[in-house]
Coordinates of C-alpha atoms in Angstrom, one line a residue:
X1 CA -35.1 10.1 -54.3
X2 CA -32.7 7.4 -53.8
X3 CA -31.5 6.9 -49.8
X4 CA -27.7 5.3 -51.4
X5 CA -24.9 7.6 -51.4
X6 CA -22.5 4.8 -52.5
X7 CA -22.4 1.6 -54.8
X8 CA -21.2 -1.7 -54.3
X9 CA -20.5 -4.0 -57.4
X10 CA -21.3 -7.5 -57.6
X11 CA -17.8 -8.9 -58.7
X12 CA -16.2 -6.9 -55.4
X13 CA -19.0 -8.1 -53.3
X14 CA -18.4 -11.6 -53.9
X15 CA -14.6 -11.0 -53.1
X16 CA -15.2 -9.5 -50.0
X17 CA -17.6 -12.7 -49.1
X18 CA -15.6 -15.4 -49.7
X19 CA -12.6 -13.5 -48.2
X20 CA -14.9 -14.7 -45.2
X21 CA -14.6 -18.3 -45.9
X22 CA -10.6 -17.7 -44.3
X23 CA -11.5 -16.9 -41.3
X24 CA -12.4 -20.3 -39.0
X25 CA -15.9 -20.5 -37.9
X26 CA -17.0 -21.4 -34.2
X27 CA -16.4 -25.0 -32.9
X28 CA -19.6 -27.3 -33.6
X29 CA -20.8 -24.7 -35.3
X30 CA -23.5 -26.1 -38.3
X31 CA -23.5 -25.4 -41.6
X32 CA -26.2 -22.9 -42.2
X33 CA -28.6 -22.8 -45.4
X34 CA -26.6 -21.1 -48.3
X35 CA -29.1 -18.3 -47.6
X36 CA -28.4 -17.5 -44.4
X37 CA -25.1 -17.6 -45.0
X38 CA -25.1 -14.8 -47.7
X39 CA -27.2 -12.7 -45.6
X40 CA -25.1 -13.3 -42.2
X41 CA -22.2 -12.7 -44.3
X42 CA -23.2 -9.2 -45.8
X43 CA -24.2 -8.4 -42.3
X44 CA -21.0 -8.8 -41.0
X45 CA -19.6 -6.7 -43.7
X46 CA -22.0 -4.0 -43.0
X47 CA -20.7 -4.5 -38.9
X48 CA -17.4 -4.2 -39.8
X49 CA -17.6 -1.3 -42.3
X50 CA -16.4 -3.1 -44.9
X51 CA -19.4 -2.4 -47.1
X52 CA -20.7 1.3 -46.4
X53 CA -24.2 2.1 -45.0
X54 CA -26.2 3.3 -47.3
X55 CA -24.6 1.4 -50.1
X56 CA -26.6 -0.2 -53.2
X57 CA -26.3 -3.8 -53.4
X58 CA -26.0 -5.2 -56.5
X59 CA -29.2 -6.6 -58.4
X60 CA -30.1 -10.2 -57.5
X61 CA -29.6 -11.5 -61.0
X62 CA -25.8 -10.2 -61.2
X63 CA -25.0 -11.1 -57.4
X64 CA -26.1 -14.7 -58.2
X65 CA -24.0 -14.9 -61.8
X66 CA -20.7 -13.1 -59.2
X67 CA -21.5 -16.5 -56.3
X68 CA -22.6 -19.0 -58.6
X69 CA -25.7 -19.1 -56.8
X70 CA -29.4 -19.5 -57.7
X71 CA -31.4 -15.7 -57.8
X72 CA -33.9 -17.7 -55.2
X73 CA -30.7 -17.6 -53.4
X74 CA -29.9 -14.2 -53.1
X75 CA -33.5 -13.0 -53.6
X76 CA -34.1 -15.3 -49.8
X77 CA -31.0 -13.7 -47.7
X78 CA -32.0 -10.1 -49.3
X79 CA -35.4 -10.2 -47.8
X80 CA -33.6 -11.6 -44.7
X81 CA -31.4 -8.6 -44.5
X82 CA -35.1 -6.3 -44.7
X83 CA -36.5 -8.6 -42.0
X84 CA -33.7 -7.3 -39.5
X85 CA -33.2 -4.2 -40.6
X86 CA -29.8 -4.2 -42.6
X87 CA -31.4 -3.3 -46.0
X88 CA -33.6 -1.3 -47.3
X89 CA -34.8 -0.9 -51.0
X90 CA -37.7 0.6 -53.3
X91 CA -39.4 -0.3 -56.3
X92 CA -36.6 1.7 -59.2
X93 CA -34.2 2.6 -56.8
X94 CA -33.1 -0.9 -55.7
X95 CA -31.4 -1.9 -52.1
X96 CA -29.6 -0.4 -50.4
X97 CA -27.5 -0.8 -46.5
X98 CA -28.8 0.2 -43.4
X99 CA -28.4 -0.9 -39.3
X100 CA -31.3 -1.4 -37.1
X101 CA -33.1 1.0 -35.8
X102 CA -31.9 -0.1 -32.1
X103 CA -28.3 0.4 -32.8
X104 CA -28.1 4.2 -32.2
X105 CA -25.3 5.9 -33.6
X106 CA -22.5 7.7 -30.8
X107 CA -23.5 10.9 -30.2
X108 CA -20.5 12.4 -28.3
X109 CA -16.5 12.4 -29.4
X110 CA -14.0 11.3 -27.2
X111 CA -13.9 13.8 -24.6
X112 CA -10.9 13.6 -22.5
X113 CA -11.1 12.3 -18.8
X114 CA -11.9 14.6 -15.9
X115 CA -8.0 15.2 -14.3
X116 CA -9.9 14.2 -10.5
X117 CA -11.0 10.8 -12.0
X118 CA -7.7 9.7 -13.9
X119 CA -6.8 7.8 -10.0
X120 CA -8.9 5.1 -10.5
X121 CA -9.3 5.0 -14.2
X122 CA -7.1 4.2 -16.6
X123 CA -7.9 6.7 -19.7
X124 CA -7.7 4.5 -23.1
X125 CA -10.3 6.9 -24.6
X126 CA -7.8 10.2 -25.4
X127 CA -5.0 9.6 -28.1
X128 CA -2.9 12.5 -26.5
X129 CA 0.2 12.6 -24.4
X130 CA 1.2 14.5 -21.4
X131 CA 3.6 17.9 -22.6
X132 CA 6.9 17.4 -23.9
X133 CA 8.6 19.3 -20.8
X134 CA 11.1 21.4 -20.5
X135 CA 10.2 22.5 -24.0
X136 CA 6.4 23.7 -22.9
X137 CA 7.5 25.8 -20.1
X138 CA 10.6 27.1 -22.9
X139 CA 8.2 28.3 -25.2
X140 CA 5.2 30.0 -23.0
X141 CA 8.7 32.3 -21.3
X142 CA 9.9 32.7 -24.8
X143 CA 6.3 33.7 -25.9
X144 CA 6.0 35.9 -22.4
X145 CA 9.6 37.9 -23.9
X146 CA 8.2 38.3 -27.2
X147 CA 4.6 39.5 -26.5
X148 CA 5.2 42.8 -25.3
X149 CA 5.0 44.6 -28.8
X150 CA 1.7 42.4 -29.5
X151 CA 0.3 43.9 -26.7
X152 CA 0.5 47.3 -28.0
X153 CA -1.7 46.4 -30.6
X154 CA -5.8 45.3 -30.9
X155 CA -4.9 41.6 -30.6
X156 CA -6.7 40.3 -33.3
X157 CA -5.1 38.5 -36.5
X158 CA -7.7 36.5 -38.0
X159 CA -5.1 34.8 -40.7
X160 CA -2.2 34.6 -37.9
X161 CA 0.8 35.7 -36.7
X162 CA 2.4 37.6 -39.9
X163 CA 5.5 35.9 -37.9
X164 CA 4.0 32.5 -37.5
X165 CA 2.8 32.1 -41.0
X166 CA 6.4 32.9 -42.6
X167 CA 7.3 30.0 -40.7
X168 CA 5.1 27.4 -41.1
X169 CA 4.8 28.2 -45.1
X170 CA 9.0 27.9 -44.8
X171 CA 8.5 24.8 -43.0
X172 CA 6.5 23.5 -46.3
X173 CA 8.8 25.0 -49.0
X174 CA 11.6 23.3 -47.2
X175 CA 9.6 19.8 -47.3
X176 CA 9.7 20.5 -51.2
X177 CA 6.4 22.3 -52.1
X178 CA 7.0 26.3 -52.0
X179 CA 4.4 28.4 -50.0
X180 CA 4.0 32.1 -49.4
X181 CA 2.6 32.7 -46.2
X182 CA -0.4 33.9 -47.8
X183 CA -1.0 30.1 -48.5
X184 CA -1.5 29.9 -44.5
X185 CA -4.4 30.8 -42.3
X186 CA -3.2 29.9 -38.3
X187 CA -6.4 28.6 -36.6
X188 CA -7.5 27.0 -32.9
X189 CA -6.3 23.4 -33.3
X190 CA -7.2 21.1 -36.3
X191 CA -10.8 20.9 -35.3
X192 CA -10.7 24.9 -35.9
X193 CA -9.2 24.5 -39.6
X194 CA -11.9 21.5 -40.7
X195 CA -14.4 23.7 -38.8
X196 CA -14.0 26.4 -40.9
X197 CA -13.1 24.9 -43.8
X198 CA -16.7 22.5 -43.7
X199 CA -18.7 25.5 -43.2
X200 CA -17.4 27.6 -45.9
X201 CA -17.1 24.4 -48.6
X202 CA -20.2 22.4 -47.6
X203 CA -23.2 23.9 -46.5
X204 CA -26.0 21.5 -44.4
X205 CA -27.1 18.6 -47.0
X206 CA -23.7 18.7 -48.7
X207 CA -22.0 15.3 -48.9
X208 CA -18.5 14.8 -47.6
X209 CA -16.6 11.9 -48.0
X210 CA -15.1 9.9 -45.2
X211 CA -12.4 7.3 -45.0
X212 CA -14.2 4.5 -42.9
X213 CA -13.2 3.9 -39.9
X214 CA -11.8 7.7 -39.4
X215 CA -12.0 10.1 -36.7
X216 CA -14.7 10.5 -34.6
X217 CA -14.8 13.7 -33.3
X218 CA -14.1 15.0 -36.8
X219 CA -17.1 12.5 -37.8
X220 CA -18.9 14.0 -34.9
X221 CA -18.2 18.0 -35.9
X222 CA -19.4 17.2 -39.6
X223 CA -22.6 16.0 -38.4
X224 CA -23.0 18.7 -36.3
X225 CA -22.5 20.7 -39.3
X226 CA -25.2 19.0 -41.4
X227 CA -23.3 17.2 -43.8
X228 CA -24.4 13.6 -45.1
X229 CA -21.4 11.7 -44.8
X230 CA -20.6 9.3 -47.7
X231 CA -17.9 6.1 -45.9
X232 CA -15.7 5.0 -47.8
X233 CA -13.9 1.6 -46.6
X234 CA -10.1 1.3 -45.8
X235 CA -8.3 -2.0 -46.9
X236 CA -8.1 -4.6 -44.5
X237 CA -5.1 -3.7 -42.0
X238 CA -2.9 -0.9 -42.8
X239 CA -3.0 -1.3 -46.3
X240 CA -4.6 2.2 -46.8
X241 CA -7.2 3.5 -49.1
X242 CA -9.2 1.3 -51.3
X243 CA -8.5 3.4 -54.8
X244 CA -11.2 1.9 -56.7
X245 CA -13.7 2.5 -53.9
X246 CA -12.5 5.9 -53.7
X247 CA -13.1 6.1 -57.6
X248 CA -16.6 5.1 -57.7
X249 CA -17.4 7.0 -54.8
X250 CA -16.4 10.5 -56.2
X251 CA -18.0 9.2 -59.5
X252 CA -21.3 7.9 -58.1
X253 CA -21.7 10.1 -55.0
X254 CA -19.8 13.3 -56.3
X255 CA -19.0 14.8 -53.4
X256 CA -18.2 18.2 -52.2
X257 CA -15.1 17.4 -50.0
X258 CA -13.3 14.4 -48.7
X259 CA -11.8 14.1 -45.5
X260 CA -8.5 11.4 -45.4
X261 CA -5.7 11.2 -43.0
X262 CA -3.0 10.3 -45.1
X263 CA -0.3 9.6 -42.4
X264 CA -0.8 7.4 -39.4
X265 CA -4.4 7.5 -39.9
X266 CA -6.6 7.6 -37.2
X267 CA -7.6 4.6 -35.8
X268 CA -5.8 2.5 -37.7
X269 CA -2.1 3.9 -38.1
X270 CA -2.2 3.6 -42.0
X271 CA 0.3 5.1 -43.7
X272 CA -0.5 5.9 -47.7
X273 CA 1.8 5.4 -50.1
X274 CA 2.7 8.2 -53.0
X275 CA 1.1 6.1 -55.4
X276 CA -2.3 6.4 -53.7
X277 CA -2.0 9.9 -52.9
X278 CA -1.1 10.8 -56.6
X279 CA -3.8 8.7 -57.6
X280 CA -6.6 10.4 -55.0
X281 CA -5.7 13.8 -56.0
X282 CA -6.2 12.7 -59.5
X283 CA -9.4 11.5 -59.0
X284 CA -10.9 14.0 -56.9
X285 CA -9.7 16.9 -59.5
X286 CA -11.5 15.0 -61.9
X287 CA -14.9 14.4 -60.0
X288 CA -14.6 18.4 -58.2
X289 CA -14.2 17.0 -54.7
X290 CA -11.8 19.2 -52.8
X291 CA -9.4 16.8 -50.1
X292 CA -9.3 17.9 -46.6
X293 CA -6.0 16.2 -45.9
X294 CA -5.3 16.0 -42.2
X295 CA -1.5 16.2 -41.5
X296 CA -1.5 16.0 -37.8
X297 CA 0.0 12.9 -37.3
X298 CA 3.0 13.4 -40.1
X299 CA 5.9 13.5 -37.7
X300 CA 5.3 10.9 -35.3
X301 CA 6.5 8.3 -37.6
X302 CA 8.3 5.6 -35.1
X303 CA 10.2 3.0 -36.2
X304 CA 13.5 4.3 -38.3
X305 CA 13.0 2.2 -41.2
X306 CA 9.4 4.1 -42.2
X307 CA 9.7 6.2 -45.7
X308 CA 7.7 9.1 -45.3
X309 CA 6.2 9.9 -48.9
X310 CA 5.8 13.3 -49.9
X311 CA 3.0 15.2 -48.3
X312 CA -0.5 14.7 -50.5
X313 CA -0.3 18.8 -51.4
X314 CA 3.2 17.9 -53.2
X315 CA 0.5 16.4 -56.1
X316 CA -1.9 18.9 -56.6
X317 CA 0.7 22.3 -57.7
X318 CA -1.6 24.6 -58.4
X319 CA -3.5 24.1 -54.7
X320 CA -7.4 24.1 -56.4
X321 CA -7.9 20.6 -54.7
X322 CA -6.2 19.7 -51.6
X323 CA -6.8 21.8 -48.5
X324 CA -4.0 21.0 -45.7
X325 CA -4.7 20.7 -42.3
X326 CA -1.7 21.1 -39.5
X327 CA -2.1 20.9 -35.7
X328 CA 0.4 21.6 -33.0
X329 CA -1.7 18.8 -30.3
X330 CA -0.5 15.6 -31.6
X331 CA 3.1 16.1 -32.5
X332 CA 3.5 18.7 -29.5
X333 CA 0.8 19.1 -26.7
X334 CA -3.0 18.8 -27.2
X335 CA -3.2 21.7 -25.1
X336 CA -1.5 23.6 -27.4
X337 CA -4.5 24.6 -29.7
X338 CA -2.8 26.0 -32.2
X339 CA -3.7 23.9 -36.1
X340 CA -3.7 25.5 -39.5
X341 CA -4.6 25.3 -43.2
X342 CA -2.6 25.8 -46.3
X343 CA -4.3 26.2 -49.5
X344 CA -4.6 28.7 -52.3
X345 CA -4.1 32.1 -51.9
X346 CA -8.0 32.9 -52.5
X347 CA -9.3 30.0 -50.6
X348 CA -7.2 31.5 -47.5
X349 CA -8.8 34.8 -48.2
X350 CA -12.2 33.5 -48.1
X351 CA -11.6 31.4 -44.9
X352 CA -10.4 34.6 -42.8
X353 CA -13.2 36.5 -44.3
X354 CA -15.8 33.6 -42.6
X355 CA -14.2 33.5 -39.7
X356 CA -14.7 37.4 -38.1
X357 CA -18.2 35.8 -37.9
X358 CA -16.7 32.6 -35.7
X359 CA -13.7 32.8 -33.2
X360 CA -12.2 36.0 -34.7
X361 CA -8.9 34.4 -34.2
X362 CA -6.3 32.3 -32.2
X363 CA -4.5 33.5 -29.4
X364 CA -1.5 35.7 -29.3
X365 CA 0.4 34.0 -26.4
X366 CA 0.0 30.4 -28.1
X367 CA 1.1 31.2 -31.3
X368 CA 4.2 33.2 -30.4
X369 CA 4.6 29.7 -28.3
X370 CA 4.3 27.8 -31.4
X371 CA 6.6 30.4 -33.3
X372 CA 9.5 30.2 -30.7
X373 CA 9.6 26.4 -30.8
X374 CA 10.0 26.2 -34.6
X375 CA 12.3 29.0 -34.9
X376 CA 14.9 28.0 -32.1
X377 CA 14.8 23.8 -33.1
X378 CA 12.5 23.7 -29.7
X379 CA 10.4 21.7 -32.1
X380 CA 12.2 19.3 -33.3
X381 CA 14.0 18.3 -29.8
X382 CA 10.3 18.0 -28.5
X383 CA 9.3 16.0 -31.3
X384 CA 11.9 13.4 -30.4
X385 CA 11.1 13.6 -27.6
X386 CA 6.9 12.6 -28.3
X387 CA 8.6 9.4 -30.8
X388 CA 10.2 8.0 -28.0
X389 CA 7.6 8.2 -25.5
X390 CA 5.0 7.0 -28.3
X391 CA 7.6 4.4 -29.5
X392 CA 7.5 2.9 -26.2
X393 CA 4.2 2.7 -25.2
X394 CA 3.6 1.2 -28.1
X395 CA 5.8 -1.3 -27.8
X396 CA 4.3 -2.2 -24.0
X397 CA 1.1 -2.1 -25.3
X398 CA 1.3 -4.4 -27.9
X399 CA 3.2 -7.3 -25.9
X400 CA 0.5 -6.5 -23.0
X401 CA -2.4 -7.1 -25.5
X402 CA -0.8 -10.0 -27.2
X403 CA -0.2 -11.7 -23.8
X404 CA -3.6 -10.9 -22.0
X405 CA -5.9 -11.0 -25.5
X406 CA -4.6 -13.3 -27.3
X407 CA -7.4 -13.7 -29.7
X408 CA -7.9 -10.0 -30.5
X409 CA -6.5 -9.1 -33.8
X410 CA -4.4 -6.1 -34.9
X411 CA -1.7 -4.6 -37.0
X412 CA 1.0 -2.5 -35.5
X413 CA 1.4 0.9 -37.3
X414 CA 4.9 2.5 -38.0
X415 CA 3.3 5.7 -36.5
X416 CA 0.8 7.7 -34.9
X417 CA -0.7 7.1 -31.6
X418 CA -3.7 4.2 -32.2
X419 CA -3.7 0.7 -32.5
X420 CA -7.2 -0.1 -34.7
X421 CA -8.2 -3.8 -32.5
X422 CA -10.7 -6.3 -34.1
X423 CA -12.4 -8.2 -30.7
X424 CA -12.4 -11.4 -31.4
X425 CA -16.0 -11.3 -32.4
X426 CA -17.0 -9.1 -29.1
X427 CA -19.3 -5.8 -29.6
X428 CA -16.9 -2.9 -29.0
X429 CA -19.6 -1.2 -27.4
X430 CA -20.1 -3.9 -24.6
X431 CA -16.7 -3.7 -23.8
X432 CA -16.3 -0.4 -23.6
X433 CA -19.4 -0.7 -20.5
X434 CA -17.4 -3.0 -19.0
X435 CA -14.2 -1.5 -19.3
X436 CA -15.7 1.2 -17.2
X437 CA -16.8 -1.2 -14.5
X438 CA -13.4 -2.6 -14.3
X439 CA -11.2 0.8 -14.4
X440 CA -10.2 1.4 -18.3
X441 CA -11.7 3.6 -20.2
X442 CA -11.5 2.3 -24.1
X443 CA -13.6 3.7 -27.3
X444 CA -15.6 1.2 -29.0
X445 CA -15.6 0.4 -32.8
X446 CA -19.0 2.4 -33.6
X447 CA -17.4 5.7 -32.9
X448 CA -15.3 5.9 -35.6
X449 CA -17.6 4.7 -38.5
X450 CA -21.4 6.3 -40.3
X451 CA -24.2 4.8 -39.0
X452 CA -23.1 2.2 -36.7
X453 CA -20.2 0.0 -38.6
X454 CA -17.1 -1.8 -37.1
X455 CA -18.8 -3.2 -33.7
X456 CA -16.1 -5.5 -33.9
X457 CA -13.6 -3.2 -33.2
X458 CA -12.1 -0.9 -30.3
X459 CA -9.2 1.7 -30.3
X460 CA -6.2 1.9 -28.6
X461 CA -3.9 4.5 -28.4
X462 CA -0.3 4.4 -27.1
X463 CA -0.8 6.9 -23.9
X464 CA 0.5 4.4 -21.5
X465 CA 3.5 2.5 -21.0
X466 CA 5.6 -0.1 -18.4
X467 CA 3.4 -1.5 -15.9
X468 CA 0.3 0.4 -16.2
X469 CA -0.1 -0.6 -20.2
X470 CA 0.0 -3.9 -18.6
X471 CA -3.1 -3.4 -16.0
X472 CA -4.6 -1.9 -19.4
X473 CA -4.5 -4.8 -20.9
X474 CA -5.3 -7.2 -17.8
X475 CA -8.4 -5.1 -17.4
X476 CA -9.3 -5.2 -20.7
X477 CA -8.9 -9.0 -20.8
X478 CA -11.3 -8.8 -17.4
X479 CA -14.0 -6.8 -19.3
X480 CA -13.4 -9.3 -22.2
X481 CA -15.0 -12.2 -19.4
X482 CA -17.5 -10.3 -18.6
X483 CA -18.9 -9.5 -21.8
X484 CA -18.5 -13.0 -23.2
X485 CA -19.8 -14.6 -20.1
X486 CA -22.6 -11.8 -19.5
X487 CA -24.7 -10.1 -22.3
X488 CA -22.6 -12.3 -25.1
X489 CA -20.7 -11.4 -28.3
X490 CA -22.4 -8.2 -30.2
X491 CA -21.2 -9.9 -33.2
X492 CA -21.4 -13.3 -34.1
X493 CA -18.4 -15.5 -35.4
X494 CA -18.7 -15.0 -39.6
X495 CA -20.1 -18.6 -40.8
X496 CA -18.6 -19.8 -43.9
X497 CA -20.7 -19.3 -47.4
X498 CA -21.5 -22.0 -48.8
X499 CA -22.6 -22.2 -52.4

């Protein structure tokens, strides 16, 4: 059996590697023979996630007719690429991407800081923000008034709050797409909802497909799970999905669900267009993939000039192939763990049937928290609220980072709570070592992609703000030193291809 879950053509391929030749290669560097340069320059593309692991490379023959290259060529930099262990192939199943066998992949999410350590260290690793006070301590008394009658009962509503489900499926009707509240199932944060929704859909061996980079303690949970992820690569900066990857993959791959972040993405603050969520939807109806479409970041959008499109469920009316997943942590208070799902009447049947054999349900005091927020415009004054804060750090963040790094390479989002950083050719994984010698604690690159991709990268969210974004950034700039002048770039400056 084949080991690729994905396909790369030869015509895209060659794009991708002469897109290289823009980017400036080290001072005194030497030209390299033509192949070393094609294999170095797949390499990096493997690195930086831009061509999946586990993706079939095209045939020699058609790579050399895409680069205008001899097949000795290509024939030399593919048996490179097997020498050091970034491609694999065999005889009738042809190559195929891989990473080294040293380069383990991350095996834990981003756990949040211990409170007693957060003195010395400054925490770059959570992309949460403190509670939105007075509104938290608002809506637990407003909860406390309402819970008397609950607490007459057993307790236990595995679909939610009757109450808390009329509101939430209001609060989609009134965004344009009518739901019954028999369309919601109230769960223990977003990690509950894809929890649920992975074990019911795809059972261990099942492939999912993932935007590359995406989130990596979703990544982390579907592992967990069994699945074989199947990456799919984001365009460069916060252009979004990559529709004709997404195409091929559901074609070539076909699989069972696909995980996206449509809004604010996480790590890179992407925002998708309507277009490209019409055009998804589309194309995962066609191949049978159900979407798992991650909503938590929809209302932090920041900056006053950002058009929200329509959420991705607006395009799929009859709810067979997008499953919606909500969360009360980002918009609200990550220690709020209340999330949900909205899909199909049956599909939210089948969910709450799973589920007496998980968590049994959420808890009562939380979701009448949740409830009292929505119902009295709590919500939407604490919202504001989290935009400003957010809107601000961002801000300080960015002009820190500029000033202490300048060669690190980013795009600022209209949104969310990350900032996706390429290093300047530093491993992401070095820095984050050093980061925690120096007193910042900052994810590195590998966490967020399949099998060791984007090495080159680290994440930033916008937690901090004023003077202590700026020690962020001057410690960050410190571990920078240190890895350069210590163990040395993970990642090598690209070298031009030369035909």
């Amino acid at each position: 059996m084949a080991q690729w879950t994905s396909a790369v053509g030869a015509a895209q391929l060659a794009r991708q590697l002469q897109a290289q030749q823009q980017r400036p290669a080290g001072a005194g560097s030497r030209r390299p023979p033509a192949y070393r340069a094609l294999a170095d320059g797949i390499r990096l593309l493997v690195l930086e996630g831009r061509v999946a692991v586990a993706a079939r490379l095209p045939a020699e023959r058609e790579l050399a007719v895409a680069l205008a290259v001899s097949r000795t060529t290509v024939a030399a930099a593919y048996e490179a690429l097997r020498a050091e262990g970034f491609l694999e192939s065999r005889r009738g199943a042809g190559s195929w991407t891989a990473v080294p066998a040293g380069n383990p992949l991350p095996a834990r999410g981003l756990e949040p800081l211990p409170p007693e350590a957060l003195g010395s260290m400054i925490d770059l690793g959570c992309a949460s923000l403190p509670a939105p006070e007075p509104w938290l301590t608002r809506a637990v008394q407003g909860a406390l008034e309402e819970l008397p009658p609950y607490a007459h009962t057993h307790g236990d509503y595995p679909a939610g709050l009757p109450a808390l489900r009329q509101m939430i499926a209001d609060r989609y009707t009134a965004d344009g797409i009518p739901t019954m509240p028999e369309q919601i199932m109230v769960t223990t944060g977003a990690m509950g909802a894809i929890d649920a929704i992975c074990h019911l859909f795809a059972g261990r061996g099942e492939r999912i497909a993932v935007e590359s980079p995406s989130y990596a303690n979703i990544l982390q949970l579907m592992r967990e799970a069994g699945a074989r992820l199947v990456p799919v690569a984001m365009e460069e900066g916060l252009g979004g999905w990559d529709l004709n990857r997404w195409r091929q993959v559901l074609r070539d791959a076909a699989p069972r669900l696909g995980y996206v972040v449509a809004d604010f993405h996480n790590p890179t603050g992407a925002l998708a267009d309507e277009d490209r969520r019409r055009a998804l939807v589309d194309a995962a109806r066609s191949a049978g993939t159900v979407l798992v479409v991650d909503e938590t970041m929809r209302e932090l959008h920041l900056d006053e000039d950002v058009a929200m499109p329509r959420p991705v469920c607006a395009f799929d009316p009859a709810g067979s192939t997008v499953l919606t997943v909500g969360s009360a942590s980002k918009a609200f208070w990550a220690g709020m763990r209340i999330g949900w799902v909205r899909a199909a009447p049956d599909v939210i049947r089948s969910l709450v049937a799973a589920r007496a054999y998980a968590d049994m349900g959420t808890p009562v005091l939380e979701q009448l928290a949740v409830n009292w927020l929505m119902r009295t415009g709590g919500w939407a004054e604490a919202v504001r609220l989290r935009r400003e804060q957010a809107r601000e750090n961002r801000d300080a963040l960015v002009a820190a980072v500029r000033r202490e790094l300048p060669e690190w390479e980013f795009s600022v989002p209209g949104g969310g709570l990350t900032l996706w950083v390429r290093t300047g050719g530093l491993s992401g994984s070095r820095l984050a070592v050093a980061g925690e010698g120096v007193g910042v604690r900052v994810p590195s690159g590998p966490r967020f992609g399949v099998d060791g991709a984007f090495e080159g990268y680290v994440r930033l969210p916008f937690t901090v703000g004023g003077p202590v974004a700026e020690e962020a950034a001057q410690r960050l700039a410190q571990a920078a030193r240190l890895v350069g002048a210590g163990a040395g770039a993970g990642m090598e400056a690209p070298r031009t291809f030369v035909a």
